[in-house]
Coordinates of C-alpha atoms in Angstrom, one line a residue:
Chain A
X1 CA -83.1 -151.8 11.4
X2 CA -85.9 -150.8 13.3
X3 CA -89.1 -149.6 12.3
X4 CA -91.8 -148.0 14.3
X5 CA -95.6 -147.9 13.1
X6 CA -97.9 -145.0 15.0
X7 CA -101.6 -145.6 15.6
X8 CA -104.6 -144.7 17.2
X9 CA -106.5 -147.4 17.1
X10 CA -104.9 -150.7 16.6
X11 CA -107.3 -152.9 14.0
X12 CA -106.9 -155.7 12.8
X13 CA -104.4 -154.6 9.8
X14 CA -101.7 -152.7 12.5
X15 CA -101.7 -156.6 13.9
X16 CA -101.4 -157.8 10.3
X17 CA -98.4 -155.1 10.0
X18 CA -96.8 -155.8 12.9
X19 CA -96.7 -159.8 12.5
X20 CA -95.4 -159.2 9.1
X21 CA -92.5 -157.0 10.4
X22 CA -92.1 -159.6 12.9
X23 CA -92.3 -162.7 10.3
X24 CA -89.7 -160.9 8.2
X25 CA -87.3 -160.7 11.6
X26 CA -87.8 -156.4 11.5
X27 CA -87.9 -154.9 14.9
X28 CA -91.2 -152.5 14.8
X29 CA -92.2 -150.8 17.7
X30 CA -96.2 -149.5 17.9
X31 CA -96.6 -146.5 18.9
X32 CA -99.8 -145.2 20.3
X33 CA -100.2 -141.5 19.5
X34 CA -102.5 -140.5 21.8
X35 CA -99.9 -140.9 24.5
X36 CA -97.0 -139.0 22.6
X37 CA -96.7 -135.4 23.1
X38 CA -94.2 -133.4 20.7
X39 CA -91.4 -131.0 21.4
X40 CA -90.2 -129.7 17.5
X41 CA -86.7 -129.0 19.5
X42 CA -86.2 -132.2 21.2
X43 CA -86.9 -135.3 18.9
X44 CA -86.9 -137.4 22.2
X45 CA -88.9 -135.7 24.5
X46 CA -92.8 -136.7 24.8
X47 CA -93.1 -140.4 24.9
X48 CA -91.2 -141.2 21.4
X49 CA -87.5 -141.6 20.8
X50 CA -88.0 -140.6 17.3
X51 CA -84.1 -140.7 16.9
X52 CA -84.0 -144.4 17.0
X53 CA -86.2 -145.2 14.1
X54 CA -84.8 -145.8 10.7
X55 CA -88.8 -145.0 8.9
X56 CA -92.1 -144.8 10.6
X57 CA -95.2 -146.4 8.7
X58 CA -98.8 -144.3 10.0
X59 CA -101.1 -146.3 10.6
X60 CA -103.8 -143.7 12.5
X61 CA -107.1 -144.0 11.7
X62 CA -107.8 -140.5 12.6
X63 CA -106.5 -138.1 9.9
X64 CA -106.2 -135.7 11.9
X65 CA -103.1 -137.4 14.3
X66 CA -102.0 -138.2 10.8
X67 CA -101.3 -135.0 9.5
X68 CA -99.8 -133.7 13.2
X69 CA -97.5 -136.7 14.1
X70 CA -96.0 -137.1 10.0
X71 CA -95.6 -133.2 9.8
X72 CA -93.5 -133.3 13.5
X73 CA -91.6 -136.3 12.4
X74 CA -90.6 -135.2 9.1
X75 CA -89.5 -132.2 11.1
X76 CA -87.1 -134.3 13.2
X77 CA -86.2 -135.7 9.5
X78 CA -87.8 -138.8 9.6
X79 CA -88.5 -141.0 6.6
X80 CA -92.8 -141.6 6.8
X81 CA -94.6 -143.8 5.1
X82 CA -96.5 -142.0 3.7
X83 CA -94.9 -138.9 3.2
X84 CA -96.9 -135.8 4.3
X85 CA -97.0 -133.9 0.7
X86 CA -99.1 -137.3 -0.1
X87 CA -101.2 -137.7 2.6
X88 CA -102.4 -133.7 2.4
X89 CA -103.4 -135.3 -1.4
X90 CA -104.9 -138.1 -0.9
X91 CA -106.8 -136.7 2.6
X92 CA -108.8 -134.4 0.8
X93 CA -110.6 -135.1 -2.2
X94 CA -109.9 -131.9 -4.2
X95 CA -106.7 -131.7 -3.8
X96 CA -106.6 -135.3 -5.2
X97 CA -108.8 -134.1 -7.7
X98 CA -106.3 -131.3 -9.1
X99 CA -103.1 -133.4 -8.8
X100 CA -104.9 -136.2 -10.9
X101 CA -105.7 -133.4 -13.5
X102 CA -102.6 -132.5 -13.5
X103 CA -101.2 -135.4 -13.8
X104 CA -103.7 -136.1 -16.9
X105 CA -105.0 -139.2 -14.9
X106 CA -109.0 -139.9 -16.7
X107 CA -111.0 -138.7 -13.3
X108 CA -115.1 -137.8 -12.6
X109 CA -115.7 -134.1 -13.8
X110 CA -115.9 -132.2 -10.6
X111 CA -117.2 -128.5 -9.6
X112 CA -116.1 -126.6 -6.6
X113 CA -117.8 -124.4 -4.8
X114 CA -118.2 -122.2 -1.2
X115 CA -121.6 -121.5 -0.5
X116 CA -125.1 -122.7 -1.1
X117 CA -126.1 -120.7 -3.9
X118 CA -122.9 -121.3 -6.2
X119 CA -123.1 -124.8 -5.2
X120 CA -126.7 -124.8 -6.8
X121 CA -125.0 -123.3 -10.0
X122 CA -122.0 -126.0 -9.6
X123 CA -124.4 -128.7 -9.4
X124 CA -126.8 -127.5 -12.6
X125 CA -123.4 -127.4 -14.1
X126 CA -122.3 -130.9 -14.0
X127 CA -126.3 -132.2 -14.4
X128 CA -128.5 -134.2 -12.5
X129 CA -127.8 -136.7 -11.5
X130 CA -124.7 -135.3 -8.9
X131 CA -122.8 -136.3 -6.0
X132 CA -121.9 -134.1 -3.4
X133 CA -118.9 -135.4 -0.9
X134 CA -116.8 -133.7 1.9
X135 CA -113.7 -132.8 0.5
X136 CA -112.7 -134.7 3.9
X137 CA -113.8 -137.8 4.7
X138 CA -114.1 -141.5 4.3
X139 CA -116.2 -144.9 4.2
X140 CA -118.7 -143.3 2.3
X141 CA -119.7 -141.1 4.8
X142 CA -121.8 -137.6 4.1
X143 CA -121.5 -138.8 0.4
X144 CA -125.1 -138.3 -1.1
X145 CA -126.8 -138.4 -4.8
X146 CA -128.1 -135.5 -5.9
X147 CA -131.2 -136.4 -8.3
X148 CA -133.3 -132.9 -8.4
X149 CA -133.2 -129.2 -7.7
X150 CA -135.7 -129.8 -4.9
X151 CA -132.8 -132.3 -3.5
X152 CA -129.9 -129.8 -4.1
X153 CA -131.1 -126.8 -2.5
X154 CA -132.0 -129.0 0.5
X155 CA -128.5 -130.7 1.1
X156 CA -127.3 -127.5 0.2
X157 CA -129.0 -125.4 3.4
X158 CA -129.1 -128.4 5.4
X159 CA -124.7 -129.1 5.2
X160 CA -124.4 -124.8 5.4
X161 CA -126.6 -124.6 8.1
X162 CA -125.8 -127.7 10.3
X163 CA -122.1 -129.1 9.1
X164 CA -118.8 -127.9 10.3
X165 CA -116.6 -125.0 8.4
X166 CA -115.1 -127.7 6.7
X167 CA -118.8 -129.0 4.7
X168 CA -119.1 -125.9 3.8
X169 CA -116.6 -126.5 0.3
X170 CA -118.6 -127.8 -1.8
X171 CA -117.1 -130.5 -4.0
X172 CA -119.9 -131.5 -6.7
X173 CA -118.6 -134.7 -8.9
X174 CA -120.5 -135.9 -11.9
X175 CA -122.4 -139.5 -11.4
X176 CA -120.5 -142.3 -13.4
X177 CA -123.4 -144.5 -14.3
X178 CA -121.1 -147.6 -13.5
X179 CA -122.2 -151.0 -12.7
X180 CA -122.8 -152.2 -9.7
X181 CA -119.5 -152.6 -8.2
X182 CA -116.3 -150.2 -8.3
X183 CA -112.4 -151.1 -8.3
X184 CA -109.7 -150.7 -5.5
X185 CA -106.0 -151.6 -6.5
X186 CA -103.4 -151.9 -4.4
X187 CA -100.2 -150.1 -5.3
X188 CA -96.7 -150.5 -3.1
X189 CA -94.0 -148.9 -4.3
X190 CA -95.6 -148.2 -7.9
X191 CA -96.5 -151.9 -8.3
X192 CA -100.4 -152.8 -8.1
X193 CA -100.0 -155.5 -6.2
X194 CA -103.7 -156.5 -5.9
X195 CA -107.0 -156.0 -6.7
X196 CA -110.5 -156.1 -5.8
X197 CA -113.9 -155.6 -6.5
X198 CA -116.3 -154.3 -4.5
X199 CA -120.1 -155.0 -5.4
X200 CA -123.4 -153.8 -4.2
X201 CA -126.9 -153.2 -4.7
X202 CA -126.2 -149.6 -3.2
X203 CA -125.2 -147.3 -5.1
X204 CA -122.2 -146.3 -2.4
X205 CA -119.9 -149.8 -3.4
X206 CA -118.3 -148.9 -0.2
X207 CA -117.3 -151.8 2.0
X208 CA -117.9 -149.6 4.9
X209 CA -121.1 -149.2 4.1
X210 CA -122.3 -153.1 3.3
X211 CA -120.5 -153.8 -0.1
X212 CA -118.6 -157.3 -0.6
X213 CA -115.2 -157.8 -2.0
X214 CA -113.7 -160.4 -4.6
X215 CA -110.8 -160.6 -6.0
X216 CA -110.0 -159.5 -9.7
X217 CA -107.1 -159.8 -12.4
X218 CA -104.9 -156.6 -12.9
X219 CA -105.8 -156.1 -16.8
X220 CA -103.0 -153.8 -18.4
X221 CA -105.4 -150.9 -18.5
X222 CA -106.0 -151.0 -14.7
X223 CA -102.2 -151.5 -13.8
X224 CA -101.1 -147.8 -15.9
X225 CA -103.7 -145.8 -14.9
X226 CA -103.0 -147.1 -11.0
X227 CA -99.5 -146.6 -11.7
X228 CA -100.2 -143.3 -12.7
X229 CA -102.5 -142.0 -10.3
X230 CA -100.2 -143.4 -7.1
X231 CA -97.3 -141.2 -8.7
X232 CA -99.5 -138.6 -8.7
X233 CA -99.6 -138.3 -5.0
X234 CA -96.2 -139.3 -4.1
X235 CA -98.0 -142.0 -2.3
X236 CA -95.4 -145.3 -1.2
X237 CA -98.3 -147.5 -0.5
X238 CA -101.7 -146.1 -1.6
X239 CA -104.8 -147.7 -2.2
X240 CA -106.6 -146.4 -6.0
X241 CA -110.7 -146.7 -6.1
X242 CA -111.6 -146.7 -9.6
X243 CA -114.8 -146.3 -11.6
X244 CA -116.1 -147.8 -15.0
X245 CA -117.8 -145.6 -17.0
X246 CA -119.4 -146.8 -19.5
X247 CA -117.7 -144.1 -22.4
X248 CA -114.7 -143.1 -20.8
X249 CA -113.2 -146.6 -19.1
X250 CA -112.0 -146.4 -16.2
X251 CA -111.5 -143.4 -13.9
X252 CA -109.6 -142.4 -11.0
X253 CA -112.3 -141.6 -8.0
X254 CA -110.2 -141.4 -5.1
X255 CA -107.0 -142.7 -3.2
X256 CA -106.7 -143.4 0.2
X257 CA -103.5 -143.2 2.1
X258 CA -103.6 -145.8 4.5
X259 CA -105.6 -148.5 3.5
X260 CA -107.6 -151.0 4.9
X261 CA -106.8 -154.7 3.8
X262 CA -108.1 -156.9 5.9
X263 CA -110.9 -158.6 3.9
X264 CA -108.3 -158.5 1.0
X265 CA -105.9 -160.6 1.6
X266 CA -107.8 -164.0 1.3
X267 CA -110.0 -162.6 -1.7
X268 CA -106.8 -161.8 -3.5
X269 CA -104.7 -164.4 -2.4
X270 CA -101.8 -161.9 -2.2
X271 CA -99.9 -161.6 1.4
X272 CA -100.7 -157.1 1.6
X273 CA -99.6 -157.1 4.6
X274 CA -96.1 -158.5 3.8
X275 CA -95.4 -156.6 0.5
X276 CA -96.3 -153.8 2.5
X277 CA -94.3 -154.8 5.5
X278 CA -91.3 -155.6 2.7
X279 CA -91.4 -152.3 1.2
X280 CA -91.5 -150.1 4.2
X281 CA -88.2 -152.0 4.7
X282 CA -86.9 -151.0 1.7
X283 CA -87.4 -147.4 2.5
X284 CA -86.0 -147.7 5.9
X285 CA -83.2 -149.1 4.6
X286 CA -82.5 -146.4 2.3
X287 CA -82.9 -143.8 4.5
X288 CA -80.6 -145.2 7.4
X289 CA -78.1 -145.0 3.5
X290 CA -78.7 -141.4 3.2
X291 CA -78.7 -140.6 6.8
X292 CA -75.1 -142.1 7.6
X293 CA -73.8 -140.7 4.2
X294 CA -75.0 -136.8 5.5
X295 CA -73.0 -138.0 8.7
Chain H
X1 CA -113.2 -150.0 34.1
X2 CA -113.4 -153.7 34.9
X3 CA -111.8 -156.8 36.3
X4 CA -109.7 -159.3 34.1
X5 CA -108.9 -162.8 34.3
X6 CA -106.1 -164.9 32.9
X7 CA -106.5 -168.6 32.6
X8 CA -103.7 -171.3 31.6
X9 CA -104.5 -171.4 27.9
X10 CA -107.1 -168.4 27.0
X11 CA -106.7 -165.0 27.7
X12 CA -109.7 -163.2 29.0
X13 CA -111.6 -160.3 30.1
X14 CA -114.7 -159.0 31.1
X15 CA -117.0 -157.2 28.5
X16 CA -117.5 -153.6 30.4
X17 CA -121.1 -153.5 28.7
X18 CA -122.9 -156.9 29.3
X19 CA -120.0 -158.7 31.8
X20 CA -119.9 -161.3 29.1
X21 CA -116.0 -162.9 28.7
X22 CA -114.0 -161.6 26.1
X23 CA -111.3 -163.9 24.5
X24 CA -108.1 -162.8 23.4
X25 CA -106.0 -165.4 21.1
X26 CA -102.8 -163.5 22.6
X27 CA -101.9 -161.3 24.5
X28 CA -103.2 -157.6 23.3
X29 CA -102.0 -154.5 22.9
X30 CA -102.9 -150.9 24.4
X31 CA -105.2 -149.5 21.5
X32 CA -106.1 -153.0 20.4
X33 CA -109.6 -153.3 19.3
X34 CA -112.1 -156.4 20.1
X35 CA -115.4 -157.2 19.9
X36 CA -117.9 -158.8 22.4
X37 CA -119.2 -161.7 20.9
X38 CA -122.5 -161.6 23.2
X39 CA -123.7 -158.0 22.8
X40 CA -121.3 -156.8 20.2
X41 CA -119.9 -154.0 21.7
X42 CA -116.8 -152.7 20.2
X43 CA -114.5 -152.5 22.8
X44 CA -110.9 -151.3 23.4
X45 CA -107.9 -152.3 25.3
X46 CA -107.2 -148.9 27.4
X47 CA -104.5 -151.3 29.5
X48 CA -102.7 -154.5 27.8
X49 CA -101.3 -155.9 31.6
X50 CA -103.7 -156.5 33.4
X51 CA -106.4 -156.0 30.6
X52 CA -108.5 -153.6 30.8
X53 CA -111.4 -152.7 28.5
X54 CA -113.6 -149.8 27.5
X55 CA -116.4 -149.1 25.3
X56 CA -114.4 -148.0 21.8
X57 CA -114.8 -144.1 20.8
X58 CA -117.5 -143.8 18.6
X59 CA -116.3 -142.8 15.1
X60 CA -115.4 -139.1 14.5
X61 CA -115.3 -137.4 11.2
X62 CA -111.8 -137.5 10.3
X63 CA -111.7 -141.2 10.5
X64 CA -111.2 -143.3 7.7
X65 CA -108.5 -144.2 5.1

């Protein structure tokens, strides 16, 4: 068995990973991404001997080496955790958006649209208050309340004018008047395994952005509709952020593909890091099944 | 760039923004991220042997989760 876990930067969770692997007696080799260049016609060329890995868990904090190194390594018909089809979900907010809907997984009401003046008319559509998000992005960033017309037409000129191509999708979600905290659960392999809740005064209850965790039960409500929305994605170990809305319970905001844990683990009381560690092993062991049966 | 020192039971090196000593529990890895405890710099291990730090990249926009 051997595992190998890419990265960009390596945080305190890739250590958590790797002692975990190592605790549970798994060989798993980091891998530094930035260092690795790729040849789609030889697997071993480029700084990774791809062949020699059973699964590869992505651990890069740049989405962008995500989406690059998991779509080569699929290629060479590696088994990644996660696999690309649920990474390109969970990466972009829309797309997470539609499979949810399809799925018929309770989610914010959302409007789409590509330039400033139908981004008004999204935004008078869902009502003030709105929120207007990157369909890319994370920790909260670029996220911003929309309260007024006066506020809409200036975040409006101000993203089309000054943000990349990419802020120029405009991806309008209804405000969820919810208290002052949201949810994250934890789900590996389709089990919520944890959850916390993240409170503050801000109403952003990102912990990027200054909000504090504590642990909470996982009520039967909370464990189907994370069940649920993982499997929408096709996500092995996804992270769900929900919202509590006062007349419609709980909904699914977003879900976040490779997850930060490292405040979690002692709020929780659940070992993350292992279950996560443990399941990866699963998969690898299955594939290394497959692989020697097509053999 | 900067110099690095390892002692018998700690394992340091030198903050690259203040000179202050930055202590490593174990031995770290190339990527591995650290902070300076005296001007809190976020740094990053650009060499694991000897160590070598840098200033950490500033976060771009398709960081995150």
């Amino acid at each position: 068995m051997h595992i190998a876990m890419t990265y960009t930067r390596l945080r305190t969770e890739e250590r958590m990973l790797l002692d975990a692997f190592e605790h549970l007696g798994v060989n798993c080799t980091p891998i530094d991404l930035r260092t690795i260049v790729f040849n789609p016609l030889v697997p071993g060329e480029g700084g990774g001997q791809w062949e020699d890995y059973d699964a590869v868990i992505d651990r890069s904090v740049s989405l962008t080496n995500t989406l690059t190194s998991v779509a080569m390594l699929e290629h060479f018909g590696i088994r990644c955790i996660n696999p690309l089809g649920a990474i390109e979900i969970c990466a972009d907010k829309l797309a997470t958006t539609l499979a949810l809907v399809r799925a018929g997984v309770p989610t914010p009401a959302i409007r789409v649209a590509t330039n400033a003046q139908s981004g008004l008319e999204a935004i008078e559509a869902i009502g003030y208050p709105a929120v207007i998000k990157p369909t890319v992005g994370s920790w909260g960033r670029l996220v911003a309340r929309i309260n007024d017309r006066d506020a809409a037409e200036a975040i409006l000129e101000h993203r089309e004018i000054l943000g990349s191509v990419q802020q120029g999708v405009f991806y309008i979600q209804e405000h969820i008047d919810k208290p002052d905290r949201d949810i994250r659960v934890f789900v590996v392999g389709g089990e919520p395994i944890a959850a916390i809740m993240r409170s503050s005064a801000h109403w952003v209850t990102n912990t990027a952005r200054g909000a504090t965790a504590q642990g909470m039960e996982i009520t039967d409500e909370l464990r189907e509709i994370s069940i649920n929305a993982a499997a929408a994605t096709g996500g092995d170990i996804v992270a769900v952020d929900l919202l509590e809305c006062p007349d419609r319970g709980l909904l699914v905001n977003e879900l976040n593909h490779s997850m930060e844990f490292r405040n979690s683990t002692e709020t929780t009381g659940v070992n993350i890091p292992e279950l996560v560690a443990r399941h990866v092993v699963r998969i690898a062991e299955e594939a290394r099944v497959e692989s020697e049966i097509l053999v | 760039m900067n110099q690095t020192t390892t002692q018998a039971e700690t394992i340091e090196a030198t903050c690259p923004e203040c000179d202050a000593a930055v202590v490593f529990d174990r031995s770290p890895l190339n990527g591995e991220i650290a902070n300076c405890t005296d001007c809190t710099a976020e740094l990053e291990v650009i060499c694991a042997d000897p160590i070598t730090l840098e200033l950490a990249p500033e976060v771009e926009e398709d960081w995150g989760e």
